[in-house]
Every structure is written in structure tokens, then in C-alpha cells.
mmCIF file of C-alpha atoms and ligand atoms in Angstrom:
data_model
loop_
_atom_site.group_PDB
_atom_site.id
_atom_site.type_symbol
_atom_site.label_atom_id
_atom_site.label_comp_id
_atom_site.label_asym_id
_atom_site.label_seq_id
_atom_site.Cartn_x
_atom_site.Cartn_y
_atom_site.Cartn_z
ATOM 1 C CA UNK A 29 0.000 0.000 0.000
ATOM 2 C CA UNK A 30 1.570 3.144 -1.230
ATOM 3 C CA UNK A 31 1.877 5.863 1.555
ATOM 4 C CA UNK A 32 0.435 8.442 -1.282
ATOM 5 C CA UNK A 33 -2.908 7.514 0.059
ATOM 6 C CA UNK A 34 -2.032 9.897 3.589
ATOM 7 C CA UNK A 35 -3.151 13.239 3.868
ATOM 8 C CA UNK A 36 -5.053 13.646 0.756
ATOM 9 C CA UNK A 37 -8.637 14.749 0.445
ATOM 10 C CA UNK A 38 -10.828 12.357 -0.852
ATOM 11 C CA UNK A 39 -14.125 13.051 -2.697
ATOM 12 C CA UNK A 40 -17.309 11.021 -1.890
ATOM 13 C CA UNK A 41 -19.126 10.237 -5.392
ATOM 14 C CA UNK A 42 -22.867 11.229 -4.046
ATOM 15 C CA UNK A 43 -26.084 13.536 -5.195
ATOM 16 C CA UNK A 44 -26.942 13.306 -1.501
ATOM 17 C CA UNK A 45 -26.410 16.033 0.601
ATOM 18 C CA UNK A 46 -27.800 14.461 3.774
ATOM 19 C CA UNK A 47 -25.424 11.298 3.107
ATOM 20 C CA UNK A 48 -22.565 13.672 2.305
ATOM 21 C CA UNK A 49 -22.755 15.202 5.871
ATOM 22 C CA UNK A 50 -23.353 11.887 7.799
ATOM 23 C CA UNK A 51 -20.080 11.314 6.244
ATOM 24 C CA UNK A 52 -18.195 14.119 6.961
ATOM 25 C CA UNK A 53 -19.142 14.298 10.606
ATOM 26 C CA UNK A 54 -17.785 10.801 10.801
ATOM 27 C CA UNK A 55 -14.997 11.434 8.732
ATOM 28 C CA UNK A 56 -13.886 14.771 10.952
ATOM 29 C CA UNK A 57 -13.773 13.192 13.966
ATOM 30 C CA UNK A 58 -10.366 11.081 12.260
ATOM 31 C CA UNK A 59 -9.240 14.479 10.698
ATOM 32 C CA UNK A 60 -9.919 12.960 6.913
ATOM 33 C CA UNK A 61 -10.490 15.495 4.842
ATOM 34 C CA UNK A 62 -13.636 15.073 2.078
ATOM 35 C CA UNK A 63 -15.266 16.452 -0.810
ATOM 36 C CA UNK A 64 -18.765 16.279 -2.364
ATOM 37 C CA UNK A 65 -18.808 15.214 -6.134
ATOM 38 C CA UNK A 66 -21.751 15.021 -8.077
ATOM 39 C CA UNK A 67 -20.231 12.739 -10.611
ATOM 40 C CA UNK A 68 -23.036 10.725 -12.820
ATOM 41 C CA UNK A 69 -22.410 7.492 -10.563
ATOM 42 C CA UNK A 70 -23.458 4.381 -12.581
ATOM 43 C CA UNK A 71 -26.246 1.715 -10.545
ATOM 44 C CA UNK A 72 -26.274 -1.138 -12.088
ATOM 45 C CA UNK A 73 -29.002 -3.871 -11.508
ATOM 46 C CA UNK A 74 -28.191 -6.183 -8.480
ATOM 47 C CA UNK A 75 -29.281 -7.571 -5.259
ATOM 48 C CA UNK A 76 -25.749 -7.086 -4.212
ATOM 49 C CA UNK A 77 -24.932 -3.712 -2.609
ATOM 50 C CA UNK A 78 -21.200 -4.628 -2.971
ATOM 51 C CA UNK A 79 -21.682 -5.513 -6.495
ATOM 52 C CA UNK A 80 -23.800 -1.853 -7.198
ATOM 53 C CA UNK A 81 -21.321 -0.056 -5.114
ATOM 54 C CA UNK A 82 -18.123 -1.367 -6.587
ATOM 55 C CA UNK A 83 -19.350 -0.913 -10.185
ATOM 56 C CA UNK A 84 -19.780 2.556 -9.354
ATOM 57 C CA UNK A 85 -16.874 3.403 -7.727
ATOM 58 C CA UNK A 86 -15.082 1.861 -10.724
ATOM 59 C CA UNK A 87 -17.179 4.071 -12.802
ATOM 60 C CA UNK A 88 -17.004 7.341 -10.862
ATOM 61 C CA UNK A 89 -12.766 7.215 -10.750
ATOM 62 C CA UNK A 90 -12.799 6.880 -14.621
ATOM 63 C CA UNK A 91 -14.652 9.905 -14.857
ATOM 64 C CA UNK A 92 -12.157 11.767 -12.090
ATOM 65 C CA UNK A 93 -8.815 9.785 -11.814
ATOM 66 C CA UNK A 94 -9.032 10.895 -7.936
ATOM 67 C CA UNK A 95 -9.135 8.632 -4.604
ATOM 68 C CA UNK A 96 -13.100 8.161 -4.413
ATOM 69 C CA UNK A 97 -15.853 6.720 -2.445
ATOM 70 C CA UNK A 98 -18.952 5.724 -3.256
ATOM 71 C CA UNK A 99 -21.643 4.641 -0.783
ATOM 72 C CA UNK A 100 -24.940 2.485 -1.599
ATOM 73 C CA UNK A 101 -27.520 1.957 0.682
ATOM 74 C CA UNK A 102 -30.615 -0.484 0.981
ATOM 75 C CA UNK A 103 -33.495 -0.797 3.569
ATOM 76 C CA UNK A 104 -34.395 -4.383 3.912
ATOM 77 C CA UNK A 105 -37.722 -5.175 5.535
ATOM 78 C CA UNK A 106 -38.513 -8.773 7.250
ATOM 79 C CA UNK A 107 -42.177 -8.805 6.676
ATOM 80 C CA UNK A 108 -41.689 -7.688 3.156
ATOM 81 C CA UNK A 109 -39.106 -10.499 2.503
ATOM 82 C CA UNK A 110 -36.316 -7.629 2.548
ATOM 83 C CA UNK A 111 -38.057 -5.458 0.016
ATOM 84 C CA UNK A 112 -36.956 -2.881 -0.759
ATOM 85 C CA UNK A 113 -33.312 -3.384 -0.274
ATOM 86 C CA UNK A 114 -31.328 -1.885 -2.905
ATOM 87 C CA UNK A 115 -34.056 -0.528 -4.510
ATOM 88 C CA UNK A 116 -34.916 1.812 -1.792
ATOM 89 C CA UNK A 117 -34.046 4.599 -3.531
ATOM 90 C CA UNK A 118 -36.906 3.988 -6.347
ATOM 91 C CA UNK A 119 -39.137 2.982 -3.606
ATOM 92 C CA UNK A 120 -39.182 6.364 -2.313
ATOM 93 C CA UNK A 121 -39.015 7.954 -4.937
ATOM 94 C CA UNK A 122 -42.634 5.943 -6.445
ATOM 95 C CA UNK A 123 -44.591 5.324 -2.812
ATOM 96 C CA UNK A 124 -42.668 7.054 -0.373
ATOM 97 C CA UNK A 125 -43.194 6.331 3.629
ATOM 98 C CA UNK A 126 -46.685 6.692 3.617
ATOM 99 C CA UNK A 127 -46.544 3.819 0.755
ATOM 100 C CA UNK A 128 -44.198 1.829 2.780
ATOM 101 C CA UNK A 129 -46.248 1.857 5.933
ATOM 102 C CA UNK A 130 -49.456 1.172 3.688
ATOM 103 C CA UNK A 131 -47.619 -2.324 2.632
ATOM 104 C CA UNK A 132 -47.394 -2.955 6.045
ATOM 105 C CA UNK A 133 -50.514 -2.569 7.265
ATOM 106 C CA UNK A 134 -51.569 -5.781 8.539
ATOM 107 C CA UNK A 135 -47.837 -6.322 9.855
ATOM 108 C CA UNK A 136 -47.093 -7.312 13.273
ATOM 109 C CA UNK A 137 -43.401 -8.446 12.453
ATOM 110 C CA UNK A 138 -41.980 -4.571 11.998
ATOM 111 C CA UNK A 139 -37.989 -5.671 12.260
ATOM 112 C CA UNK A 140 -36.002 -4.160 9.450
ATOM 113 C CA UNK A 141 -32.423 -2.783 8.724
ATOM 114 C CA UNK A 142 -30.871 -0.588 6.837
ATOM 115 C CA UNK A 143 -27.295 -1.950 5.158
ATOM 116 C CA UNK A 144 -24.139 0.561 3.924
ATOM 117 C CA UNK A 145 -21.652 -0.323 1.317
ATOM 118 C CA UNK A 146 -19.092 2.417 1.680
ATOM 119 C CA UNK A 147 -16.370 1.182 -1.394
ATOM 120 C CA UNK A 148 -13.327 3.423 -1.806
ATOM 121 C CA UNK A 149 -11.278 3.293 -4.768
ATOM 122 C CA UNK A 150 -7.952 5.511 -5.743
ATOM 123 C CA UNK A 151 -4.939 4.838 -8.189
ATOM 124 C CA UNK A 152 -2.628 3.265 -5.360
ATOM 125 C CA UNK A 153 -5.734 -0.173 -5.109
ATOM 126 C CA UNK A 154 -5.511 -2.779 -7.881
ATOM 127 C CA UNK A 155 -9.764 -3.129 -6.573
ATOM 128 C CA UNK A 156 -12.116 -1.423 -4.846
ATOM 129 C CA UNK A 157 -12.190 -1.977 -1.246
ATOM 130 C CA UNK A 158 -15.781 -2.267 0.860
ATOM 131 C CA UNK A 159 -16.415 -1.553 4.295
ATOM 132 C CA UNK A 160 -19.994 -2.134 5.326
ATOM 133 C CA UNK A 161 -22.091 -1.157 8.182
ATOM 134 C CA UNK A 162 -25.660 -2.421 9.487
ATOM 135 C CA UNK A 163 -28.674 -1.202 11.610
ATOM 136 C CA UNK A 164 -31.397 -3.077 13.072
ATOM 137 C CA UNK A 165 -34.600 -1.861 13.976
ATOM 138 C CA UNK A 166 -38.315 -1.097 13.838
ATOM 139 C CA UNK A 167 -40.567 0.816 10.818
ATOM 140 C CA UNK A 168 -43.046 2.429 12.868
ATOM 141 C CA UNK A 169 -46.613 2.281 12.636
ATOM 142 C CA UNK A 170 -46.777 6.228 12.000
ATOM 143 C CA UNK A 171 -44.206 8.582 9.344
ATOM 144 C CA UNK A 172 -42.614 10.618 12.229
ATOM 145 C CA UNK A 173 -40.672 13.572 11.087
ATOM 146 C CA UNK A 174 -38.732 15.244 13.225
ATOM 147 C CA UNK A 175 -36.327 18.255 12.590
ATOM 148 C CA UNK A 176 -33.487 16.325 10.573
ATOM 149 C CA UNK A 177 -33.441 13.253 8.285
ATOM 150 C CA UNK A 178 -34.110 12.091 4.875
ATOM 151 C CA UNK A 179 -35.896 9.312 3.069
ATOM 152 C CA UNK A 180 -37.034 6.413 5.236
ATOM 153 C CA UNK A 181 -35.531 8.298 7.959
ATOM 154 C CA UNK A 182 -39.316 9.516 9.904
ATOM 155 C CA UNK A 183 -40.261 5.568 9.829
ATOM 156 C CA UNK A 184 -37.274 3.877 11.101
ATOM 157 C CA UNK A 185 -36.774 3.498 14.595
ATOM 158 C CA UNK A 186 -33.222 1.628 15.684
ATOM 159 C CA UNK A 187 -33.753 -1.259 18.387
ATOM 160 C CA UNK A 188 -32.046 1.011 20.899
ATOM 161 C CA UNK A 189 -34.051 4.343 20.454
ATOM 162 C CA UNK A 190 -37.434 5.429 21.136
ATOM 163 C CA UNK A 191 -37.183 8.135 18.186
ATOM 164 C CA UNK A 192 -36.695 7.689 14.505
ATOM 165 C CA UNK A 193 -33.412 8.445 12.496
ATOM 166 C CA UNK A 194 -35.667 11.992 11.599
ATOM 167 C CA UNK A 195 -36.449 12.969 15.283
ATOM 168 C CA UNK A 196 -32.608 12.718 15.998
ATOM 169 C CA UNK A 197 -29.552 15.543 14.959
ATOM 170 C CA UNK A 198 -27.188 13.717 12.905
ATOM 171 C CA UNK A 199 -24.545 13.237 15.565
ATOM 172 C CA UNK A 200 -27.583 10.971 17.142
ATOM 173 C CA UNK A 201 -27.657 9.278 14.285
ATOM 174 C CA UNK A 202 -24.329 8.477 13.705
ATOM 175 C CA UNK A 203 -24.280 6.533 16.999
ATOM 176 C CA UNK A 204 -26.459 4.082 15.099
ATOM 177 C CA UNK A 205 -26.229 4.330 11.701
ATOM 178 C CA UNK A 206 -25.746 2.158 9.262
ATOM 179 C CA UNK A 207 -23.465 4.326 7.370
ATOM 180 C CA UNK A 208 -21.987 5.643 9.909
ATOM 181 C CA UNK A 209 -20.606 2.515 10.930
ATOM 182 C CA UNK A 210 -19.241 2.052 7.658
ATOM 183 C CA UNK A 211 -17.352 5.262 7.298
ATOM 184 C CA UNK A 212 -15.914 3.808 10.794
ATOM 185 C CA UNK A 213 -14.637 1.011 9.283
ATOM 186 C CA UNK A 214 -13.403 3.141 6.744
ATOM 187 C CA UNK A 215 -11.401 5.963 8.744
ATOM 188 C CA UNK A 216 -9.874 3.125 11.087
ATOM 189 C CA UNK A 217 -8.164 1.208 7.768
ATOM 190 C CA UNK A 218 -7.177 4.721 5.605
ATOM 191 C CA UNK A 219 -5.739 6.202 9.214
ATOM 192 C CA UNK A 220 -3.917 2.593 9.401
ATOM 193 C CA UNK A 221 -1.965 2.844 5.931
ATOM 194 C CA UNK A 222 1.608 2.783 7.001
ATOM 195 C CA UNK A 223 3.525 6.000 5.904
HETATM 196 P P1 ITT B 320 -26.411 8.597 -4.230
HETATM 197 O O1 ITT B 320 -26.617 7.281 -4.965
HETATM 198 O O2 ITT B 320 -26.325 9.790 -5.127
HETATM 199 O O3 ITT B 320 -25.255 8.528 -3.270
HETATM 200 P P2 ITT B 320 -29.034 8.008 -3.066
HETATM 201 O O4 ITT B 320 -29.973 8.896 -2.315
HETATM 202 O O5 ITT B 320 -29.542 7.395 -4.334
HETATM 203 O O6 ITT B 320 -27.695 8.846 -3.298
HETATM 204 P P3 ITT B 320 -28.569 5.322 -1.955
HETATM 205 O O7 ITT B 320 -28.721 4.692 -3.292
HETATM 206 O O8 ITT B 320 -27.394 4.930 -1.124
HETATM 207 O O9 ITT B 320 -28.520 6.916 -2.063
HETATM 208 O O10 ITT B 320 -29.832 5.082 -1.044
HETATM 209 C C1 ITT B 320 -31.034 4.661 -1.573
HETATM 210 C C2 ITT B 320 -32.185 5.253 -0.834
HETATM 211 O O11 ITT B 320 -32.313 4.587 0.419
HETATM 212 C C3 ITT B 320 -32.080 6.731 -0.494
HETATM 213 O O12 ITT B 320 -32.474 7.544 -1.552
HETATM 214 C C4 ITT B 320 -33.029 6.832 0.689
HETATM 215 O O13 ITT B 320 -34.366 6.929 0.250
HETATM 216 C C5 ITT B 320 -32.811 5.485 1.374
HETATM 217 N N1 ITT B 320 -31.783 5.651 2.427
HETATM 218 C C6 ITT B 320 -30.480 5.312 2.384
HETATM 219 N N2 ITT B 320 -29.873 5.622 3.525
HETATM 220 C C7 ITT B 320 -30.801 6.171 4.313
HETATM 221 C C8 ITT B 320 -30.799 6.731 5.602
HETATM 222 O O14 ITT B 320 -29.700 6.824 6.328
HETATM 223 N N3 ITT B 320 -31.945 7.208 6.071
HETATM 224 C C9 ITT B 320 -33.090 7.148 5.363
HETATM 225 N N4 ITT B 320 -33.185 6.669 4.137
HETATM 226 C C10 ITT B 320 -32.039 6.189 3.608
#
């Protein structure tokens, strides 16, 4: 591993603003400095988040030839046989939470989790590498919006919080996210390269 990987900024691939600063609060706390780049990130069709996110990291350092990351998130729900999963993102965009809570209706079972795939990729890999972070909780039986959040954020409700990812500032958040977890993993290997 080449030590040219140290003290550079890296961009995070993303149209997300809300993602973007998740990140970057994570990212702070281990002094890593990151940009926002709205590159046209490629999805391709999988079940795999790995798979999706790889391909676009791949995609997004052709386009920039600088060290990258790409992040790709899914929502899986147990009572829906983990739909949406990677697909969230056209979920919400079509029925939205009011449309997810509808499908669950009759739904006792209301465990779910939300997955991260944060995949970096620079000149110094031969591959991308993945990092990937998890959340388990509840989709509540009400949307409940609070002052922060985005997407499923007002219905999901981590096992060890009585409010929703929307009710909470993002430092709350990032004490359970999914994502945030995975930018962890992330700052803990890129701090580790060896100068
Ligand atoms: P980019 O691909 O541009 O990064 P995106 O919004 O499409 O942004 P993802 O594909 O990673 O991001 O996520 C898919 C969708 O899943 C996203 O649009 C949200 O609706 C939902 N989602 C992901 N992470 C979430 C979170 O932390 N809270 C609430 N909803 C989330």
C-alpha cells in the first residue's frame, strides 16, 4: 500500500447532501479530509450492494482519476421479505413512507435494517475496497418527522431508540447508523496505511 494515500482529500461520489454530511461528521472526527462530487455514478441492476457499489466506484474514478468513495444503501424489511433493499431509492421515490407503511398494514413483524456499502477506490488499489455497516430496527406504525433526516428516515426506529433516524440531529444518528458505521470502518483502515 503506497503511503500516497495519507493526507489527501478524498471526494465522496454522491447527489446526496444528507449522506454527504453523515459522512463528513464521521470522517472529521479522524481528521480525513472530504469532498462532495456530483459525478453521474453508474447503478447497475443487483441484489448485491457490494456488487452496485463497486461498479460505481469503478465508474465514478474513470470519470475523475481521484481517490473516491462511493456509498450504496438499501433498507431491507422482514415482513416484506427484505423489500426494498437496494431498490430503496426507487421505492421512495414511487410510494414514499406513507406507501411503505401502507404495505405494512396488517404487519405485526416490523424488524427491518438498513445496510451501507461504503467502497473506496484511488490509483494506489488494484480493486475497490468495501467496508460495510448495518442497523437493526423497527418501521413504525406512524411517518414521524422530526427536525433532521431524509428518506425512510421519519419511519425507522433503531432497536435502541425510542425516536426515529428523523427525530434525531445527525450526531444521534451516527451513533447508530448504518453508514456511519461504515465510514468507521473506513477511517480506522485509511488512518492505518503505514507512511
Ligand atoms: P447517491 O446514490 O447519489 O449517493 P441516493 O440517495 O440514491 O444517493 P442510496 O442509493 O445509497 O442513495 O440510497 C437509496 C435510498 O435509500 C435513499 O435515496 C433513501 O431513500 C434510502 N436511504 C439510504 N440511507 C438512508 C438513511 O440513512 N436514512 C433514510 N433513508 C435512507
Amino acid at each position: 500500500m503506497s503511503s500516497k494515500l495519507k493526507g489527501k482529500v478524498i471526494f465522496f461520489a454522491t447527489n446526496n447532501i444528507n449522506k454527504f454530511n453523515e459522512a463528513r461528521r464521521v470522517l472529521s472526527r479522524y481528521k480525513i479530509a472530504v469532498g462532495m462530487l456530483r459525478v453521474k455514478t453508474l447503478e447497475i441492476q443487483s441484489e448485491s450492494l457490494e456488487e452496485i457499489a463497486k461498479n460505481s466506484a469503478i465508474h465514478a474514478f474513470q470519470q475523475c482519476h481521484l481517490p473516491i468513495i462511493v456509498e450504496d444503501a438499501g433498507l431491507f424489511v422482514e415482513a416484506l421479505k427484505g423489500f426494498p433493499g437496494p431498490y430503496a431509492s426507487y421505492v421512495y421515490k414511487t410510494i414514499g413512507n406513507e406507501g411503505l407503511l401502507k404495505l405494512m398494514k396488517e404487519a405485526t413483524n416490523r424488524r427491518a435494517r438498513f445496510q451501507s456499502m461504503v467502497v473506496y477506490f484511488s490509483e494506489e488499489l488494484e480493486s475497490p475496497i468495501c467496508f460495510k455497516g448495518e442497523v437493526l430496527g423497527e418501521i413504525t406504525e406512524t411517518v414521524r418527522e422530526g427536525c433532521s433526516g431524509f428518506g425512510f428516515d421519519p419511519v425507522f426506529k433503531p432497536l435502541k431508540s425510542e425516536k426515529t433516524f428523523a427525530e434525531m440531529d445527525i450526531d444521534e444518528k451516527n451513533l447508530y447508523s448504518h453508514r456511519a458505521k461504515a465510514f468507521h470502518k473506513f477511517a480506522r483502515w485509511y488512518k492505518s496505511l503505514k507512511i
